Coordinates of C-alpha atoms and ligand atoms in Angstrom, one line a residue:
X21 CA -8.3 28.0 15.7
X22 CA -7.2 24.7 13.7
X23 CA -8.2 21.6 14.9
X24 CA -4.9 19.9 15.9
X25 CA -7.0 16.1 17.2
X26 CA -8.3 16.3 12.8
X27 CA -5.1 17.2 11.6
X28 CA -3.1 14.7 14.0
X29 CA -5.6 12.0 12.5
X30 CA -4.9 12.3 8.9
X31 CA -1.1 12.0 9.1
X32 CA -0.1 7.9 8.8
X33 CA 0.9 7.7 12.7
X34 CA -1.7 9.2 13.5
X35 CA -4.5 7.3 11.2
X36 CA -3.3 4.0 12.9
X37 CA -3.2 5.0 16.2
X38 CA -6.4 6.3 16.2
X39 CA -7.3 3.2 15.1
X40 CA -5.6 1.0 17.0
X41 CA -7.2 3.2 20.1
X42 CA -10.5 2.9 18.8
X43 CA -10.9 6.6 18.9
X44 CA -12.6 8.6 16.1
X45 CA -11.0 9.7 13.0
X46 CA -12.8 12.5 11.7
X47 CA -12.9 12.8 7.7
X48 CA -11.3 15.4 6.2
X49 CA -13.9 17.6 4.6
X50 CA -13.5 18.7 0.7
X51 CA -15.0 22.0 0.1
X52 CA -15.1 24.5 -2.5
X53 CA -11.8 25.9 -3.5
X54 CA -13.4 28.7 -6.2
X55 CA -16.6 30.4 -6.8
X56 CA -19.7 28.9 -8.3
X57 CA -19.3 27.8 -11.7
X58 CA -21.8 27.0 -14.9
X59 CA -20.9 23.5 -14.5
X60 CA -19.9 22.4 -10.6
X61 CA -20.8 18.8 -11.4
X62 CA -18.3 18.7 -14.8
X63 CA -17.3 15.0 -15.6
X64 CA -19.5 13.5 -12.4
X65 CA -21.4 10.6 -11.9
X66 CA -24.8 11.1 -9.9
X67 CA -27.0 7.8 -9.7
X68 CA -30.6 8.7 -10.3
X69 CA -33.7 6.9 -8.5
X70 CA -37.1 7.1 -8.5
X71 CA -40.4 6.0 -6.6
X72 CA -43.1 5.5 -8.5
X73 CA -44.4 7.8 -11.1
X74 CA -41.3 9.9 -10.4
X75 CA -42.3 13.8 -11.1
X76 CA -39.3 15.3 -10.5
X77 CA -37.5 13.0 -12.9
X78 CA -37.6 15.4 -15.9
X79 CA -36.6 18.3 -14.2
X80 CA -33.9 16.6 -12.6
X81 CA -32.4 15.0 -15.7
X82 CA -32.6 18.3 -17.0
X83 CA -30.6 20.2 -14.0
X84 CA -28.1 17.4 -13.7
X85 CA -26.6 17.4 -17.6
X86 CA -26.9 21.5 -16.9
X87 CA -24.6 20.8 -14.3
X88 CA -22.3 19.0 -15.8
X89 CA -23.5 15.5 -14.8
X90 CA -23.4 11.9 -16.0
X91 CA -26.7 10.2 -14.7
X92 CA -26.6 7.0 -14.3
X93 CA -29.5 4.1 -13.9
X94 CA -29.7 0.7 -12.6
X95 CA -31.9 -1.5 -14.6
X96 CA -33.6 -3.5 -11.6
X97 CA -35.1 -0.5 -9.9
X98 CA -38.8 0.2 -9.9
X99 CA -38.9 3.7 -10.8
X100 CA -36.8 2.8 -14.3
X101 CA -39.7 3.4 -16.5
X102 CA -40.4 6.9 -15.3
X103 CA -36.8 8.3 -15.3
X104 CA -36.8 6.6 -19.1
X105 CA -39.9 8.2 -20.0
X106 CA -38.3 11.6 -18.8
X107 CA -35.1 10.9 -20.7
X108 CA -37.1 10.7 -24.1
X109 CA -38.9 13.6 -23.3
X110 CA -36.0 15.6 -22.4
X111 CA -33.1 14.0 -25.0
X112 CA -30.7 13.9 -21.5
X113 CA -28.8 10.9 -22.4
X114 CA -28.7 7.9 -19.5
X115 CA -26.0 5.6 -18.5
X116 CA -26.5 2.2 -17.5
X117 CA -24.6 2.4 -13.4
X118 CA -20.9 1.7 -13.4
X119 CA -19.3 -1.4 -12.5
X120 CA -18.9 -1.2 -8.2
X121 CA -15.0 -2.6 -9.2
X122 CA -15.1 0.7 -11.3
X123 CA -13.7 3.4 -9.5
X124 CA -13.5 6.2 -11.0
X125 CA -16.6 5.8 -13.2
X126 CA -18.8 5.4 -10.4
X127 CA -20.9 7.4 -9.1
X128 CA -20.2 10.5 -6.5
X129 CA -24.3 11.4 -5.7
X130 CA -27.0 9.8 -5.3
X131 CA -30.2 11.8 -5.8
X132 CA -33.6 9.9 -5.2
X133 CA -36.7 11.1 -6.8
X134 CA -39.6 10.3 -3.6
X135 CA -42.0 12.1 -4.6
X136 CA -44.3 9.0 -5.7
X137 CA -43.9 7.3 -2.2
X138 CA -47.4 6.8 -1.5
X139 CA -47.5 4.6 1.6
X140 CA -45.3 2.9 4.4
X141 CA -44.5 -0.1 1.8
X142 CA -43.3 2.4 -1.3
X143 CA -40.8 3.6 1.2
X144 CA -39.2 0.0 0.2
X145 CA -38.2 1.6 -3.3
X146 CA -36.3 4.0 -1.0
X147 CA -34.6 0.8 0.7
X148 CA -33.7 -1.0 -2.4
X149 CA -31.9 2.6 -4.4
X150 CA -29.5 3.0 -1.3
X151 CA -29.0 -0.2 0.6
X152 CA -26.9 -2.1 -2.0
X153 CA -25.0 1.6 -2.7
X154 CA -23.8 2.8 0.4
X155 CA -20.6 1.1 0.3
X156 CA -20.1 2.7 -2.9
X157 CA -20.7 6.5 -1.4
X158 CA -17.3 7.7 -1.8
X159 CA -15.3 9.7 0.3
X160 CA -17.4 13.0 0.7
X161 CA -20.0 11.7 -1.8
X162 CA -23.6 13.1 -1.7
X163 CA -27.0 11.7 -1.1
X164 CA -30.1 13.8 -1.9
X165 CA -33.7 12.6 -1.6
X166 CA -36.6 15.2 -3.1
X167 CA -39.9 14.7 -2.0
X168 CA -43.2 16.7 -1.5
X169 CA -43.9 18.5 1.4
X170 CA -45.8 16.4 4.4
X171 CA -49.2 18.8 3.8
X172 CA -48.7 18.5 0.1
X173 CA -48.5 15.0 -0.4
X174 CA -52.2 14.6 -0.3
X175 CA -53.7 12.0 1.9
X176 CA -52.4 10.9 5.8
X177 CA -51.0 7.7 3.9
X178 CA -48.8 9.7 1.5
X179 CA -47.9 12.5 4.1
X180 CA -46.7 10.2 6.8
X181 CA -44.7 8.0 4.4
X182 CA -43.4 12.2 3.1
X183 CA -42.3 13.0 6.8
X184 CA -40.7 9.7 7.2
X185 CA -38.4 10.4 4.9
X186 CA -37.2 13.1 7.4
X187 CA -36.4 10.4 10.0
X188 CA -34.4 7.9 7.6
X189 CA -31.9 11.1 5.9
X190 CA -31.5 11.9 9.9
X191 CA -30.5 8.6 10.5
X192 CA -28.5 7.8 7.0
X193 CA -26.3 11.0 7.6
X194 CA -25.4 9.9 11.1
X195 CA -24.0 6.5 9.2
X196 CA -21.9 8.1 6.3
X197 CA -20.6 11.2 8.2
X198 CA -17.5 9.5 9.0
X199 CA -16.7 9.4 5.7
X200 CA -17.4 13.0 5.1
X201 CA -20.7 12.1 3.2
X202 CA -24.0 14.0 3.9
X203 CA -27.3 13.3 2.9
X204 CA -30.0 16.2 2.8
X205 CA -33.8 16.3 1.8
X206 CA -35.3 18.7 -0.1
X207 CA -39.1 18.8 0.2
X208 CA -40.7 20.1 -3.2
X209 CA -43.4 22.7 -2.7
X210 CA -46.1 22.4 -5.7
X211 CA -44.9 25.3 -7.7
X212 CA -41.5 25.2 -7.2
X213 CA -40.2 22.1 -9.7
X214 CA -38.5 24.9 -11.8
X215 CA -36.8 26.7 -9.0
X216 CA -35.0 22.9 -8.5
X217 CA -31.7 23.6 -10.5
X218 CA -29.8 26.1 -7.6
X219 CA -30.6 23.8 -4.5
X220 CA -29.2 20.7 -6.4
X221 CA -26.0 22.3 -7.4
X222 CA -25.5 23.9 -4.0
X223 CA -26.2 20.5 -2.5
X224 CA -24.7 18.4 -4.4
X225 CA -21.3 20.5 -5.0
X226 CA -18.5 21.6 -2.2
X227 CA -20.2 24.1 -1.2
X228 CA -22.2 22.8 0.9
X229 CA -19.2 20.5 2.7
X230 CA -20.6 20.6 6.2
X231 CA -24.6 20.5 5.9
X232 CA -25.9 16.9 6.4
X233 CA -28.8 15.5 8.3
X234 CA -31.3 18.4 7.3
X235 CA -34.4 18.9 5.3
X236 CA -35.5 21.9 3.5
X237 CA -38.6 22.9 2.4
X238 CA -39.1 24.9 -1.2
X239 CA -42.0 27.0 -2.0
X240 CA -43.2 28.5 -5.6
X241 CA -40.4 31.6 -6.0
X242 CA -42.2 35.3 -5.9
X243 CA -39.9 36.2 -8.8
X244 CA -37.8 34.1 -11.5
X245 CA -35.1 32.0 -10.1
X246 CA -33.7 32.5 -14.2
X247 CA -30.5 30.5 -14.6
X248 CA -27.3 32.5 -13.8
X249 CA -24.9 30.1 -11.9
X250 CA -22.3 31.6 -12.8
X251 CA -21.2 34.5 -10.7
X252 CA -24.8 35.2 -9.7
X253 CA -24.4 38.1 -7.5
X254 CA -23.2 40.6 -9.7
X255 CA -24.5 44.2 -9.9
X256 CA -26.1 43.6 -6.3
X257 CA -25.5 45.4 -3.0
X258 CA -25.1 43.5 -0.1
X259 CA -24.7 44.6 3.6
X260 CA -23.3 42.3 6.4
X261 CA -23.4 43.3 9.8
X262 CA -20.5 42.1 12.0
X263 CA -18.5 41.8 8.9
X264 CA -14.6 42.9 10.8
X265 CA -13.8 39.5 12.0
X266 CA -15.1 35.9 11.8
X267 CA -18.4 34.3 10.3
X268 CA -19.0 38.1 9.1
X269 CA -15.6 38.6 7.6
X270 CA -16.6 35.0 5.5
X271 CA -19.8 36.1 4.4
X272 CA -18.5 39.4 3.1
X273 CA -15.9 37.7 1.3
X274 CA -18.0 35.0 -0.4
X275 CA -20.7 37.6 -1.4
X276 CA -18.1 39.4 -3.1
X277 CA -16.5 36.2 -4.9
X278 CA -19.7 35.6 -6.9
X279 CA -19.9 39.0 -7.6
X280 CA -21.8 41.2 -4.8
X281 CA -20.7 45.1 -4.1
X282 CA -20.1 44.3 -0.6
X283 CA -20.9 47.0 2.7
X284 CA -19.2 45.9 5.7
X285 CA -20.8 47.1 9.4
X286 CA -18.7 46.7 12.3
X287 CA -18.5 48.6 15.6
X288 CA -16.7 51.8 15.7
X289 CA -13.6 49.9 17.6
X290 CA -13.4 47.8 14.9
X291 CA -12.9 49.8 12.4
X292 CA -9.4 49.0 11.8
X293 CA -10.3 45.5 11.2
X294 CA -13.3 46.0 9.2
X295 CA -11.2 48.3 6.7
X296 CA -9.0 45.7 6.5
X297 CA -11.3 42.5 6.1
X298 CA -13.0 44.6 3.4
X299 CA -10.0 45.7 1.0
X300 CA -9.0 42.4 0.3
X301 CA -12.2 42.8 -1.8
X302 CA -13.0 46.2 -2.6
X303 CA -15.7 46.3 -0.1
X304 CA -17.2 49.7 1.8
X305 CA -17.2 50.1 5.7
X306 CA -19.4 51.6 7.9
X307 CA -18.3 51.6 11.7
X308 CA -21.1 51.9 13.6
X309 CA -22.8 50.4 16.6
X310 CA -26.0 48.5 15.6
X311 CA -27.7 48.7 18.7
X312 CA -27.2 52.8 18.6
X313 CA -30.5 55.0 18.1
X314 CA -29.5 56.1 15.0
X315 CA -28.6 53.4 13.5
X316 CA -31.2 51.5 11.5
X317 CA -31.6 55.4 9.8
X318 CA -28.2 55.8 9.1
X319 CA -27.8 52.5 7.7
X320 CA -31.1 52.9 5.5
X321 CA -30.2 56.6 4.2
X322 CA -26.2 55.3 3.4
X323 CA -27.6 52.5 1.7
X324 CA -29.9 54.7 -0.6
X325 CA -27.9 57.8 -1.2
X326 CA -24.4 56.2 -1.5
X327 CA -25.3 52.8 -3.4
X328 CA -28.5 53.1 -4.7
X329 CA -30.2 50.7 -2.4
X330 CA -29.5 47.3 -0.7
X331 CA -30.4 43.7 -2.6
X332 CA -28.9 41.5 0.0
X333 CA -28.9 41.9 4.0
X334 CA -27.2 39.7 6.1
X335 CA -27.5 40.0 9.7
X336 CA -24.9 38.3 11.7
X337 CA -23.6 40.6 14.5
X338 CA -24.3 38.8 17.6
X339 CA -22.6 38.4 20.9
X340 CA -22.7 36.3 24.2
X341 CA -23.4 37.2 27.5
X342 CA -23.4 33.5 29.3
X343 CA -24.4 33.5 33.1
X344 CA -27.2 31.2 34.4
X345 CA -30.4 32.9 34.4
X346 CA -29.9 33.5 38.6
X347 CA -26.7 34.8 38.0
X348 CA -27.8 36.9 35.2
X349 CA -27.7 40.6 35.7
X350 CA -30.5 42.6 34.1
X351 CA -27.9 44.4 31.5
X352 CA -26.5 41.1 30.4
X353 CA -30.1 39.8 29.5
X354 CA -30.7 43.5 27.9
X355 CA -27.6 43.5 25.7
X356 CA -27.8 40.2 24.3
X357 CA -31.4 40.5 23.5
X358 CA -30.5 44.1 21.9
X359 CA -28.0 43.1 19.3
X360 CA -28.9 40.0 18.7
X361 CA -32.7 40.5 18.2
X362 CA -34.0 44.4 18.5
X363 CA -31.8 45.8 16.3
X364 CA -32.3 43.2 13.6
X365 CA -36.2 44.2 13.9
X366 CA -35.2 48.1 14.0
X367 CA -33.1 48.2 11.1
X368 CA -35.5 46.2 8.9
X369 CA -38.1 48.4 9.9
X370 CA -36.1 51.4 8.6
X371 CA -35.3 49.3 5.6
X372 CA -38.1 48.3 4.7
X373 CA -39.7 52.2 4.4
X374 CA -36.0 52.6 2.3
X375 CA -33.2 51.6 1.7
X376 CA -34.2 48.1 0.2
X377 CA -34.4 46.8 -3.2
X378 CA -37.3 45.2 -4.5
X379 CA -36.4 41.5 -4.9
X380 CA -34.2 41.9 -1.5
X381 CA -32.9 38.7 0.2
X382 CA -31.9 38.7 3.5
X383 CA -30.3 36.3 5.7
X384 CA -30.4 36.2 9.5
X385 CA -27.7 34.2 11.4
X386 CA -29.7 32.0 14.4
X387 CA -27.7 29.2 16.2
X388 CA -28.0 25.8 16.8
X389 CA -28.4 26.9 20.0
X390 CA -32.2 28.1 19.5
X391 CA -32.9 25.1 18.9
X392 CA -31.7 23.0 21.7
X393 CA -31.0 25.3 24.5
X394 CA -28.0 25.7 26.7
X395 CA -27.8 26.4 30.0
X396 CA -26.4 29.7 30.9
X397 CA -27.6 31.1 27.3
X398 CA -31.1 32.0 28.1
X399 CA -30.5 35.3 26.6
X400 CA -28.7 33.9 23.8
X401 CA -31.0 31.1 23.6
X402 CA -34.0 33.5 23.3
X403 CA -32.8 35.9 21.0
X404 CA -31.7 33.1 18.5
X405 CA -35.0 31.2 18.1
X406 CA -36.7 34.7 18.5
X407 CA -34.9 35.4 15.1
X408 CA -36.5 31.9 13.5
X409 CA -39.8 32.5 14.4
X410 CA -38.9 36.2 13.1
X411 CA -37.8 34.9 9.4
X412 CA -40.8 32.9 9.0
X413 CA -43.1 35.9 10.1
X414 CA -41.8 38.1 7.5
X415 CA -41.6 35.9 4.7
X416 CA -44.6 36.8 3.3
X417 CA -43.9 40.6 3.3
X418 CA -40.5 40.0 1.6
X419 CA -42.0 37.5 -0.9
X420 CA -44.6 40.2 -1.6
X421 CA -41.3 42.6 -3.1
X422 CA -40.1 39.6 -4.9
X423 CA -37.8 38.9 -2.6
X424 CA -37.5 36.4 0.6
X425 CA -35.7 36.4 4.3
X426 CA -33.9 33.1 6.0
X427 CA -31.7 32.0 8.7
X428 CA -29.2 29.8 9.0
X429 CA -28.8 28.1 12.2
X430 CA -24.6 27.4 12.8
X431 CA -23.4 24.7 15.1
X432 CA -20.3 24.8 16.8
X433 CA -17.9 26.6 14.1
X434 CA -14.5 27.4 14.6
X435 CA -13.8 30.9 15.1
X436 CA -11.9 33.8 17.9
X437 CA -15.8 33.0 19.9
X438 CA -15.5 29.2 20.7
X439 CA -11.3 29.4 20.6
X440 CA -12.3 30.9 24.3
X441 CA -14.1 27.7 25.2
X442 CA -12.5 25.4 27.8
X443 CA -11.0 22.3 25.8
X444 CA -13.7 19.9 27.3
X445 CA -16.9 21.3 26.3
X446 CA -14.8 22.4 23.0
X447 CA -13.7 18.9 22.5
X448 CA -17.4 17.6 23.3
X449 CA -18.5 20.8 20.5
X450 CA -16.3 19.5 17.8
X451 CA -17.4 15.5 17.7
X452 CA -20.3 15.7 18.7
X453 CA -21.9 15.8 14.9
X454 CA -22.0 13.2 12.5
X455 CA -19.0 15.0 10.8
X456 CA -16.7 15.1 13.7
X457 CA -15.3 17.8 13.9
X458 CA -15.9 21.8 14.0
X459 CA -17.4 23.5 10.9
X460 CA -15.3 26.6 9.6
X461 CA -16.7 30.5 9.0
X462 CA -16.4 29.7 5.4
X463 CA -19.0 26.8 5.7
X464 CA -21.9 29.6 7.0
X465 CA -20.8 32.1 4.8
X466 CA -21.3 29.3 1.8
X467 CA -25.1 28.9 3.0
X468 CA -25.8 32.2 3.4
X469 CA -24.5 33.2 -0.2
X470 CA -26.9 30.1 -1.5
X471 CA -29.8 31.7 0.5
X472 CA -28.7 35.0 -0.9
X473 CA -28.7 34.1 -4.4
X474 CA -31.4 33.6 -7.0
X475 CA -30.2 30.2 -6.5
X476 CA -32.1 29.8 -3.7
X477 CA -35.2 31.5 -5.1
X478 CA -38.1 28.9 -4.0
X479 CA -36.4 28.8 -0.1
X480 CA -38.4 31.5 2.2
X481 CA -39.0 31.6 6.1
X482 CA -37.1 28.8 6.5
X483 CA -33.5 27.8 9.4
X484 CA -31.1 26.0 7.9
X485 CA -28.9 24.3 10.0
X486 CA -25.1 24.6 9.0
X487 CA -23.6 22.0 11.8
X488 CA -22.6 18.7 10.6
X489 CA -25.4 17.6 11.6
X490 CA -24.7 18.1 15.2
X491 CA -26.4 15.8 18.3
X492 CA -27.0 18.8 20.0
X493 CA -30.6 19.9 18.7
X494 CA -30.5 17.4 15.9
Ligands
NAD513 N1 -18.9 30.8 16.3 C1 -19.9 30.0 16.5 O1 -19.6 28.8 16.8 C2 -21.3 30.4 16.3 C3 -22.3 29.4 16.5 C4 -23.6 29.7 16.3 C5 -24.0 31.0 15.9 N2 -23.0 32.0 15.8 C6 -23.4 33.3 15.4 O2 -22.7 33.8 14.3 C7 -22.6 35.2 14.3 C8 -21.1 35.6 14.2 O3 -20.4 35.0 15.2 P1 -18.8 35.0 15.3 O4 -18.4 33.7 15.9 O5 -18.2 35.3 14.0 O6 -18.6 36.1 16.4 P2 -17.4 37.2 16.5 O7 -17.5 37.7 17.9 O8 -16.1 36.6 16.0 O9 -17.8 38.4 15.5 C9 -19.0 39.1 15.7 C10 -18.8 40.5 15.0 O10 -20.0 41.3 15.3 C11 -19.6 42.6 15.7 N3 -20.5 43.2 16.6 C12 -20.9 42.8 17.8 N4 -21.8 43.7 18.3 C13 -22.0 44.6 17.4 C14 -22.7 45.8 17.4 N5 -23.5 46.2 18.4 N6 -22.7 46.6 16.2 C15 -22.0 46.2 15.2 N7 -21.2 45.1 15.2 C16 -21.2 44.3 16.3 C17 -18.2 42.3 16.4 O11 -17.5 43.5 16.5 C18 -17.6 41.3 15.6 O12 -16.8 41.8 14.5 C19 -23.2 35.6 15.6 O13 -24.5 36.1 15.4 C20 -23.2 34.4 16.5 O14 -24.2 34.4 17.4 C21 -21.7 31.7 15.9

C-alpha cells in the first residue's frame, strides 16, 4: 500500500501546505536502485573523525578508498594526528574538508572513530566532529560512530563514556530523520577490526535507507569475512520461508540479485503465488505448511538431495492472531506460538543433523513488537522476543560451523498485513519514527541479505532493528 500523506507532501502544493499547517513532511527516502557493487561509495565524500589515539583509523582509511571514497579531514580536530599517522601508514590519500558553500564537494558521511573516548570529558571530541556539521548532513546523508563494546573498553570510566555513545546516536537520529539522514553505531568487538569493511558499506550506502537510531555489536568472525562485495552470494543456497507474498517475496528477490540460488517455502494454498514470486528469478518452490509434522524432515532431506545443502536460512513466515489475552482462545495463542516460534526451533533441529552447510547463516525475522509489547499481541509478542533470545542462544553453535544466526526486528513496514490496519493506529504506525513514515519489504529484505552475507561476518546473536528508528520500543 503506497503512502498517499508522503507522496501528497513531496508535490509543490503539497510541500507548502504542509508547511504552512505545521504538519510533518516526511523525507523522501533514497535507497538502492541495483545490487551491491565493488565500489558503492564511487566519487563520495565521507568526513573522517577521531577521538584520541584513534584504532580504527587505519582500517577505516583503508575500507573507505576500497569503497570508493574521498576522505576528508578538518585540521582543528583533536584526533588529526592519528588519522595522519594512519594515512602514512596506509598511502590512502587525505583531503583537507570542503568549503560548507561547496556543495557538491562536500561531504555525504560522517564516520567518527570513538574508540579512544576514555572518559565523560573525551566525549567533547565527539561534540566538536558533529556539532559544527550537522547543517551540512545532506539530504539522506549518513552518520556512523565506531566504538568498542561497553565490556571491552576496559575500565567503568571508558565503558560508561562507550555506552553513552548509545544514548547521543539515539538522540542525533531523532534530529536528522527528517531529512532522511540516519546515524548508527557500530560497537567494535576486539578481533573483529578486519571484518570492518561489509558493515561500513552496508551502512553507509542505500542499502540500508531506513535503519537509524541503532547500535550493533561486532564480534571476531568464525570464518574469513574475505572481500567479495561484489555479488557476494553467488554459488549459495538459500531458503526463505513465507517467500509467496510480502517481506518474504523481498528477501527472496534480493538474495537472488547478489547472486543466491533461491528456495521459496510457502503454504500449500499459496502455491500459485509462490511459483510466481519465484520465476521472476529462477527460484525453486516448495509448498508446504511449516508448522506440519513433516516438515522440518522434508525441508532438510529436499535441501540435501535436490541442492546439495542449504548456506543461508531465512525464517520469516509469521502470522497474527490479535485478541487481548482474556479474549484469547487457546488455539489462537497455539497457532501463533507454532509458526512463529516452534517450527523455527523444529526445522533447525532437523537442519542442523542435515541439510545445512558448514559456514550457514541464518536470519530470523523478530518484530519491533518483541521489544515493546502491544496489547492484544501477547502471542505475537512472545513468540517474537522468544525468537531474540533464541538467536543469541545459538550463536555459539552456528559460529562453531563457521557460520552465525541473527534477527532483524521490523517496525511498522508497509505490506497486504498492516494495509488491514484501521487508518488511525496506521497513521500513528507510519510517523511515529524518526523517518516518518512506513518502511518498505524491500528495506528488511536489504538487512537480511547484509546479515546473510560474508559482509556481515563479525555480526552473530544479535536483533537488528529495521524501523526508522521507530518510538515504539526505541
Ligand atoms: N508487515 C509488518 O509491518 C511486519 C512488522 C514486523 C514483523 N513482521 C514479520 O515479518 C514476517 C513477514 O510478514 P509479512 O508482513 O510479509 O506477512 P504476510 O502475511 O504478507 O506474509 C507471510 C507469508 O508467510 C506465509 N506463511 C504463513 N504461515 C505459514 C506456514 N504455516 N507455513 C508456510 N508459510 C506460511 C504466508 O502464506 C505468507 O506468504 C512475519 O514474520 C511478520 O511477523 C512484519
Amino acid at each position: 500500500m503506497s503512502d498517499r500523506y508522503l507522496d501528497f507532501t513531496q508535490s509543490a502544493f503539497g510541500k507548502s501546505l504542509s508547511g504552512l499547517l505545521g504538519l510533518p513532511t516526511p523525507p523522501r527516502l533514497k535507497r538502492a536502485e541495483a545490487a551491491y557493487s565493488a565500489r558503492p561509495l564511487d566519487g563520495r565524500g565521507v568526513m573522517l573523525g577521531c577521538s584520541g589515539r584513534g584504532e580504527l583509523a587505519a582500517v577505516l582509511l583503508t575500507a573507505l578508498k576500497e569503497s570508493g571514497a574521498t576522505v576528508q579531514i578538518a585540521a582543528s580536530l583533536v584526533g588529526l594526528a592519528a588519522i595522519k599517522a594512519a594515512s602514512a601508514a596506509t598511502g590512502v590519500a587525505l583531503k583537507t574538508e570542503a568549503n560548507p558553500e561547496d556543495r557538491a564537494a562536500a561531504a555525504s558521511a560522517f564516520v567518527f572513530d570513538a574508540t579512544g573516548v576514555a572518559g565523560p570529558a573525551s566525549l567533547r571530541e565527539l561534540y566538536d566532529f558533529m556539532q559544527p556539521r550537522v547543517g551540512r548532513i545532506p539530504a539522506n546523508g549518513r552518520v556512523l560512530i565506531l566504538s568498542r563494546a561497553p565490556a571491552d573498553a576496559g575500565n567503568p570510566s571508558a565503558t560508561a563514556a562507550a555506552a553513552a555513545l548509545r544514548g547521543f546516536v539515539r538522540s542525533f537520529a531523532k534530529e536528522i530523520g527528517k531529512k532522511g539522514a540516519t546515524a548508527n553505531l557500530l560497537e567494535v568487538g576486539l578481533g573483529a577490526d578486519d571484518a570492518l569493511a561489509g558493515p561500513l558499506r552496508f551502512f553507509l550506502s542505500e542499502h540500508s535507507a531506513y535503519i537509524t537510531g541503532q547500535t550493533l555489536g561486532l564480534t571476531a568472525p568464525s570464518a574469513d569475512p574475505g572481500n567479495q562485495f561484489f555479488a557476494p552470494l553467488s554459488g549459495k543456497v538459500a531458503v526463505v520461508t513465507g517467500a509467496a507474498r510480502g517481506i518474504g517475496a523481498a528477501i527472496a528477490a534480493t538474495l537472488a540479485r547478489e547472486g543466491a540460488k533461491v528456495v521459496g517455502i510457502d503454504r500449500p494454498q499459496e502455491e500459485g503465488a509462490l511459483g510466481e514470486t519465484l520465476s521472476a528469478f529462477g527460484g525453486y518452490g516448495l509448498a508446504l505448511d511449516i508448522t506440519a509434522a513433516d516438515a522440518p524432515q522434508r525441508i532438510a532431506s529436499e535441501l540435501l538431495s535436490r541442492f546439495g545443502g542449504a548456506d543461508i536460512v531465512v525464517h520469516n513466515a509469521g502470522i497474527t492472531r490479535d485478541k487481548m489475552l482474556k479474549n484469547m482462545a487457546p488455539h489462537l495463542w497455539d497457532m501463533v506460538l507454532d509458526v512463529n516460534f516452534g517450527a523455527i526451533l523444529r526445522i533447525n533441529d532437523a537442519l542442523l543433523n542435515e541439510g545445512l552447510n558448514d559456514g550457514a547463516r541464518m536470519v530470523c525475522i523478530s518484530s519491533i513488537g518483541g521489544i515493546a509489547g502491544n496489547a492484544g499481541q501477547t502471542n505475537y509478542g512472545a513468540t517474537k522476543a522468544g525468537v531474540m533470545g533464541y538467536v543469541e542462544a545459538l550463536a555459539a553453535t552456528m559460529a562453531k560451523r563457521g557460520g552465525a544466526i541473527n534477527a532483524v526486528a521490523p517496525g511498522f513496514i508497509e505490506t497486504a498485513m498492516t494495509a488491514q490496519m484501521p487508518t488511525g493506529p496506521r497513521e500513528v504506525g507510519r510517523r511515529l519514527a524518526s523517518l516518518g513514515q512506513g518502511g518498505l519489504p524491500i528495506d528488511i529484505a536489504e538487512a537480511v541479505t547484509f546479515l546473510a552475507s560474508p559482509l556481515a561476518a563479525a555480526v552473530n546473536g544479535r536483533t537488528l532493528r529495521v524501523c526508522g528508528q521507530n518510538f515504539v520500543g526505541a
